[in-house]
GROMACS .gro file of C-alpha atoms in nm:
model
  144
    1MET     CA    1  -2.803  -4.356 -17.022
    2ARG     CA    2  -2.952  -4.011 -16.969
    3THR     CA    3  -2.784  -3.991 -16.627
    4HIS     CA    4  -2.443  -4.057 -16.785
    5ALA     CA    5  -2.503  -3.783 -17.042
    6LEU     CA    6  -2.597  -3.535 -16.768
    7LEU     CA    7  -2.294  -3.636 -16.564
    8ARG     CA    8  -2.063  -3.592 -16.865
    9ALA     CA    9  -2.219  -3.251 -16.935
   10ALA     CA   10  -2.171  -3.143 -16.572
   11VAL     CA   11  -1.807  -3.257 -16.570
   12SER     CA   12  -1.749  -3.082 -16.903
   13ILE     CA   13  -1.894  -2.757 -16.769
   14ALA     CA   14  -1.684  -2.782 -16.449
   15VAL     CA   15  -1.364  -2.841 -16.648
   16SER     CA   16  -1.449  -2.552 -16.882
   17MET     CA   17  -1.516  -2.319 -16.586
   18ALA     CA   18  -1.183  -2.414 -16.424
   19ALA     CA   19  -0.998  -2.350 -16.750
   20LEU     CA   20  -1.179  -2.019 -16.795
   21GLN     CA   21  -1.094  -1.911 -16.441
   22ALA     CA   22  -0.726  -1.998 -16.496
   23ALA     CA   23  -0.723  -1.805 -16.824
   24TYR     CA   24  -0.897  -1.502 -16.670
   25PRO     CA   25  -0.787  -1.447 -16.308
   26MET     CA   26  -1.041  -1.304 -16.068
   27GLU     CA   27  -1.044  -0.927 -16.052
   28GLY     CA   28  -1.032  -0.761 -15.712
   29ILE     CA   29  -0.829  -0.684 -15.404
   30ARG     CA   30  -0.540  -0.925 -15.346
   31SER     CA   31  -0.417  -0.770 -15.020
   32PHE     CA   32  -0.460  -0.469 -14.796
   33THR     CA   33  -0.212  -0.362 -14.529
   34ALA     CA   34  -0.207  -0.051 -14.316
   35VAL     CA   35   0.069   0.084 -14.093
   36TYR     CA   36  -0.012   0.360 -13.845
   37SER     CA   37   0.213   0.575 -13.631
   38ILE     CA   38   0.110   0.837 -13.378
   39ASP     CA   39   0.333   1.129 -13.286
   40SER     CA   40   0.344   1.318 -12.955
   41MET     CA   41   0.091   1.572 -13.085
   42GLY     CA   42  -0.165   1.299 -13.157
   43ILE     CA   43  -0.127   1.315 -13.535
   44VAL     CA   44  -0.177   0.975 -13.697
   45THR     CA   45   0.032   0.902 -14.008
   46ALA     CA   46  -0.113   0.616 -14.210
   47THR     CA   47   0.046   0.418 -14.492
   48ASP     CA   48  -0.208   0.203 -14.674
   49SER     CA   49  -0.097  -0.051 -14.934
   50ILE     CA   50  -0.362  -0.211 -15.154
   51VAL     CA   51  -0.272  -0.471 -15.417
   52VAL     CA   52  -0.544  -0.527 -15.676
   53HIS     CA   53  -0.573  -0.748 -15.981
   54ALA     CA   54  -0.734  -0.558 -16.270
   55GLU     CA   55  -0.897  -0.722 -16.570
   56GLY     CA   56  -1.084  -0.416 -16.697
   57ILE     CA   57  -1.421  -0.543 -16.576
   58LYS     CA   58  -1.487  -0.337 -16.262
   59ILE     CA   59  -1.137  -0.200 -16.211
   60ARG     CA   60  -1.089  -0.004 -16.533
   61HIS     CA   61  -0.917   0.322 -16.444
   62GLY     CA   62  -0.810   0.284 -16.082
   63ILE     CA   63  -0.947   0.243 -15.731
   64PHE     CA   64  -1.097   0.450 -15.451
   65ARG     CA   65  -1.042   0.446 -15.075
   66ASP     CA   66  -1.283   0.586 -14.816
   67ILE     CA   67  -1.116   0.742 -14.513
   68GLU     CA   68  -1.345   0.824 -14.224
   69THR     CA   69  -1.275   1.159 -14.060
   70THR     CA   70  -1.614   1.230 -13.901
   71HIS     CA   71  -1.684   1.089 -13.556
   72HIS     CA   72  -1.910   1.153 -13.259
   73ASN     CA   73  -1.761   1.201 -12.915
   74PRO     CA   74  -1.907   1.018 -12.612
   75TRP     CA   75  -2.156   1.305 -12.564
   76GLY     CA   76  -2.287   1.274 -12.921
   77VAL     CA   77  -2.114   1.584 -13.054
   78LYS     CA   78  -2.001   1.547 -13.416
   79ARG     CA   79  -1.638   1.625 -13.488
   80ASN     CA   80  -1.437   1.633 -13.808
   81ASP     CA   81  -1.072   1.535 -13.796
   82GLU     CA   82  -0.828   1.718 -14.020
   83PHE     CA   83  -0.713   1.510 -14.319
   84ARG     CA   84  -0.389   1.575 -14.510
   85LEU     CA   85  -0.282   1.367 -14.809
   86ILE     CA   86   0.095   1.323 -14.837
   87SER     CA   87   0.146   1.093 -15.136
   88VAL     CA   88  -0.030   0.853 -15.374
   89ARG     CA   89   0.160   0.597 -15.580
   90ARG     CA   90   0.082   0.307 -15.811
   91ASP     CA   91   0.352   0.049 -15.875
   92GLY     CA   92   0.612   0.283 -15.724
   93HIS     CA   93   0.524   0.593 -15.932
   94GLU     CA   94   0.320   0.902 -15.850
   95GLU     CA   95  -0.039   0.848 -15.962
   96LYS     CA   96  -0.312   1.092 -16.062
   97HIS     CA   97  -0.569   1.131 -15.784
   98TRP     CA   98  -0.834   1.357 -15.638
   99THR     CA   99  -1.049   1.370 -15.326
  100GLU     CA  100  -1.416   1.432 -15.260
  101GLU     CA  101  -1.595   1.466 -14.931
  102PHE     CA  102  -1.865   1.218 -14.840
  103PRO     CA  103  -2.086   1.216 -14.527
  104ARG     CA  104  -1.836   1.026 -14.308
  105GLY     CA  105  -1.509   1.164 -14.443
  106VAL     CA  106  -1.296   1.177 -14.756
  107ARG     CA  107  -1.307   0.955 -15.063
  108LEU     CA  108  -0.970   0.928 -15.237
  109TYR     CA  109  -0.992   0.842 -15.607
  110ILE     CA  110  -0.672   0.704 -15.760
  111GLY     CA  111  -0.628   0.670 -16.135
  112ASP     CA  112  -0.688   0.851 -16.462
  113GLU     CA  113  -1.042   0.873 -16.599
  114ASP     CA  114  -0.900   0.907 -16.951
  115ARG     CA  115  -0.660   0.612 -16.935
  116SER     CA  116  -0.735   0.243 -16.895
  117LEU     CA  117  -0.543   0.055 -16.630
  118PRO     CA  118  -0.323  -0.224 -16.774
  119ARG     CA  119  -0.444  -0.572 -16.685
  120GLY     CA  120  -0.260  -0.744 -16.403
  121ASP     CA  121  -0.158  -0.677 -16.044
  122HIS     CA  122  -0.109  -0.318 -15.926
  123ASP     CA  123   0.029  -0.201 -15.591
  124TYR     CA  124  -0.126   0.124 -15.465
  125GLN     CA  125   0.027   0.311 -15.173
  126MET     CA  126  -0.135   0.605 -14.997
  127VAL     CA  127   0.027   0.805 -14.718
  128TYR     CA  128  -0.188   1.050 -14.526
  129GLN     CA  129  -0.223   1.214 -14.187
  130ILE     CA  130  -0.523   1.261 -13.963
  131LYS     CA  131  -0.502   1.528 -13.696
  132GLY     CA  132  -0.741   1.483 -13.406
  133ALA     CA  133  -0.776   1.107 -13.432
  134ILE     CA  134  -0.679   1.072 -13.064
  135ARG     CA  135  -0.954   1.158 -12.820
  136GLU     CA  136  -0.984   1.176 -12.443
  137THR     CA  137  -1.224   0.937 -12.273
  138VAL     CA  138  -1.308   0.874 -11.910
  139ASP     CA  139  -1.069   0.576 -11.924
  140GLY     CA  140  -0.780   0.759 -12.093
  141GLN     CA  141  -0.695   0.819 -12.458
  142GLU     CA  142  -0.843   0.639 -12.755
  143CYS     CA  143  -0.744   0.627 -13.122
  144LEU     CA  144  -1.039   0.649 -13.359
   0.00000   0.00000   0.00000
C-alpha cells in the first residue's frame, strides 16, 4: 500500500515537472553559428549568430561574447591582435553594446542595462574583424 502511494507521488511529481517545463521553456543558448572569411591581407571577418531563449532568469538584459585576441607565438611571445567591431544587432535591429578588455581579449556586452529583455527567442548577430589572426609557422600559415 505504501509502495503504491510512493509510486503515485513520484508519477505525480514527474507529470507536474513535465507540465512546468512545457509552460516555462528552458532559458539559454538555442544555437550558435560563426562564419569566417580571410582577405589577402590576413584580416579575418567574423559573423557570429547566437539565438537565445530568455525567460528573465539569467538572461535579463542581454548577452555577452568573449573574443580572444591575445595569443602566444611558438616562441612564447605574447601578441595582441587588433579587434574592430563592425555591427551588433538583435532581431535584425541595431542593439546597444559596449566592450571591455579582459586578460585574453575583448568581452562584448550586448543589451541595455536599464531595459529588460522581452521573454522569448532572440537572434543576436555580431560582425567584427581581427587583424593579425594569421600567423607564420614552420609548416606554413595558421589561423588562430
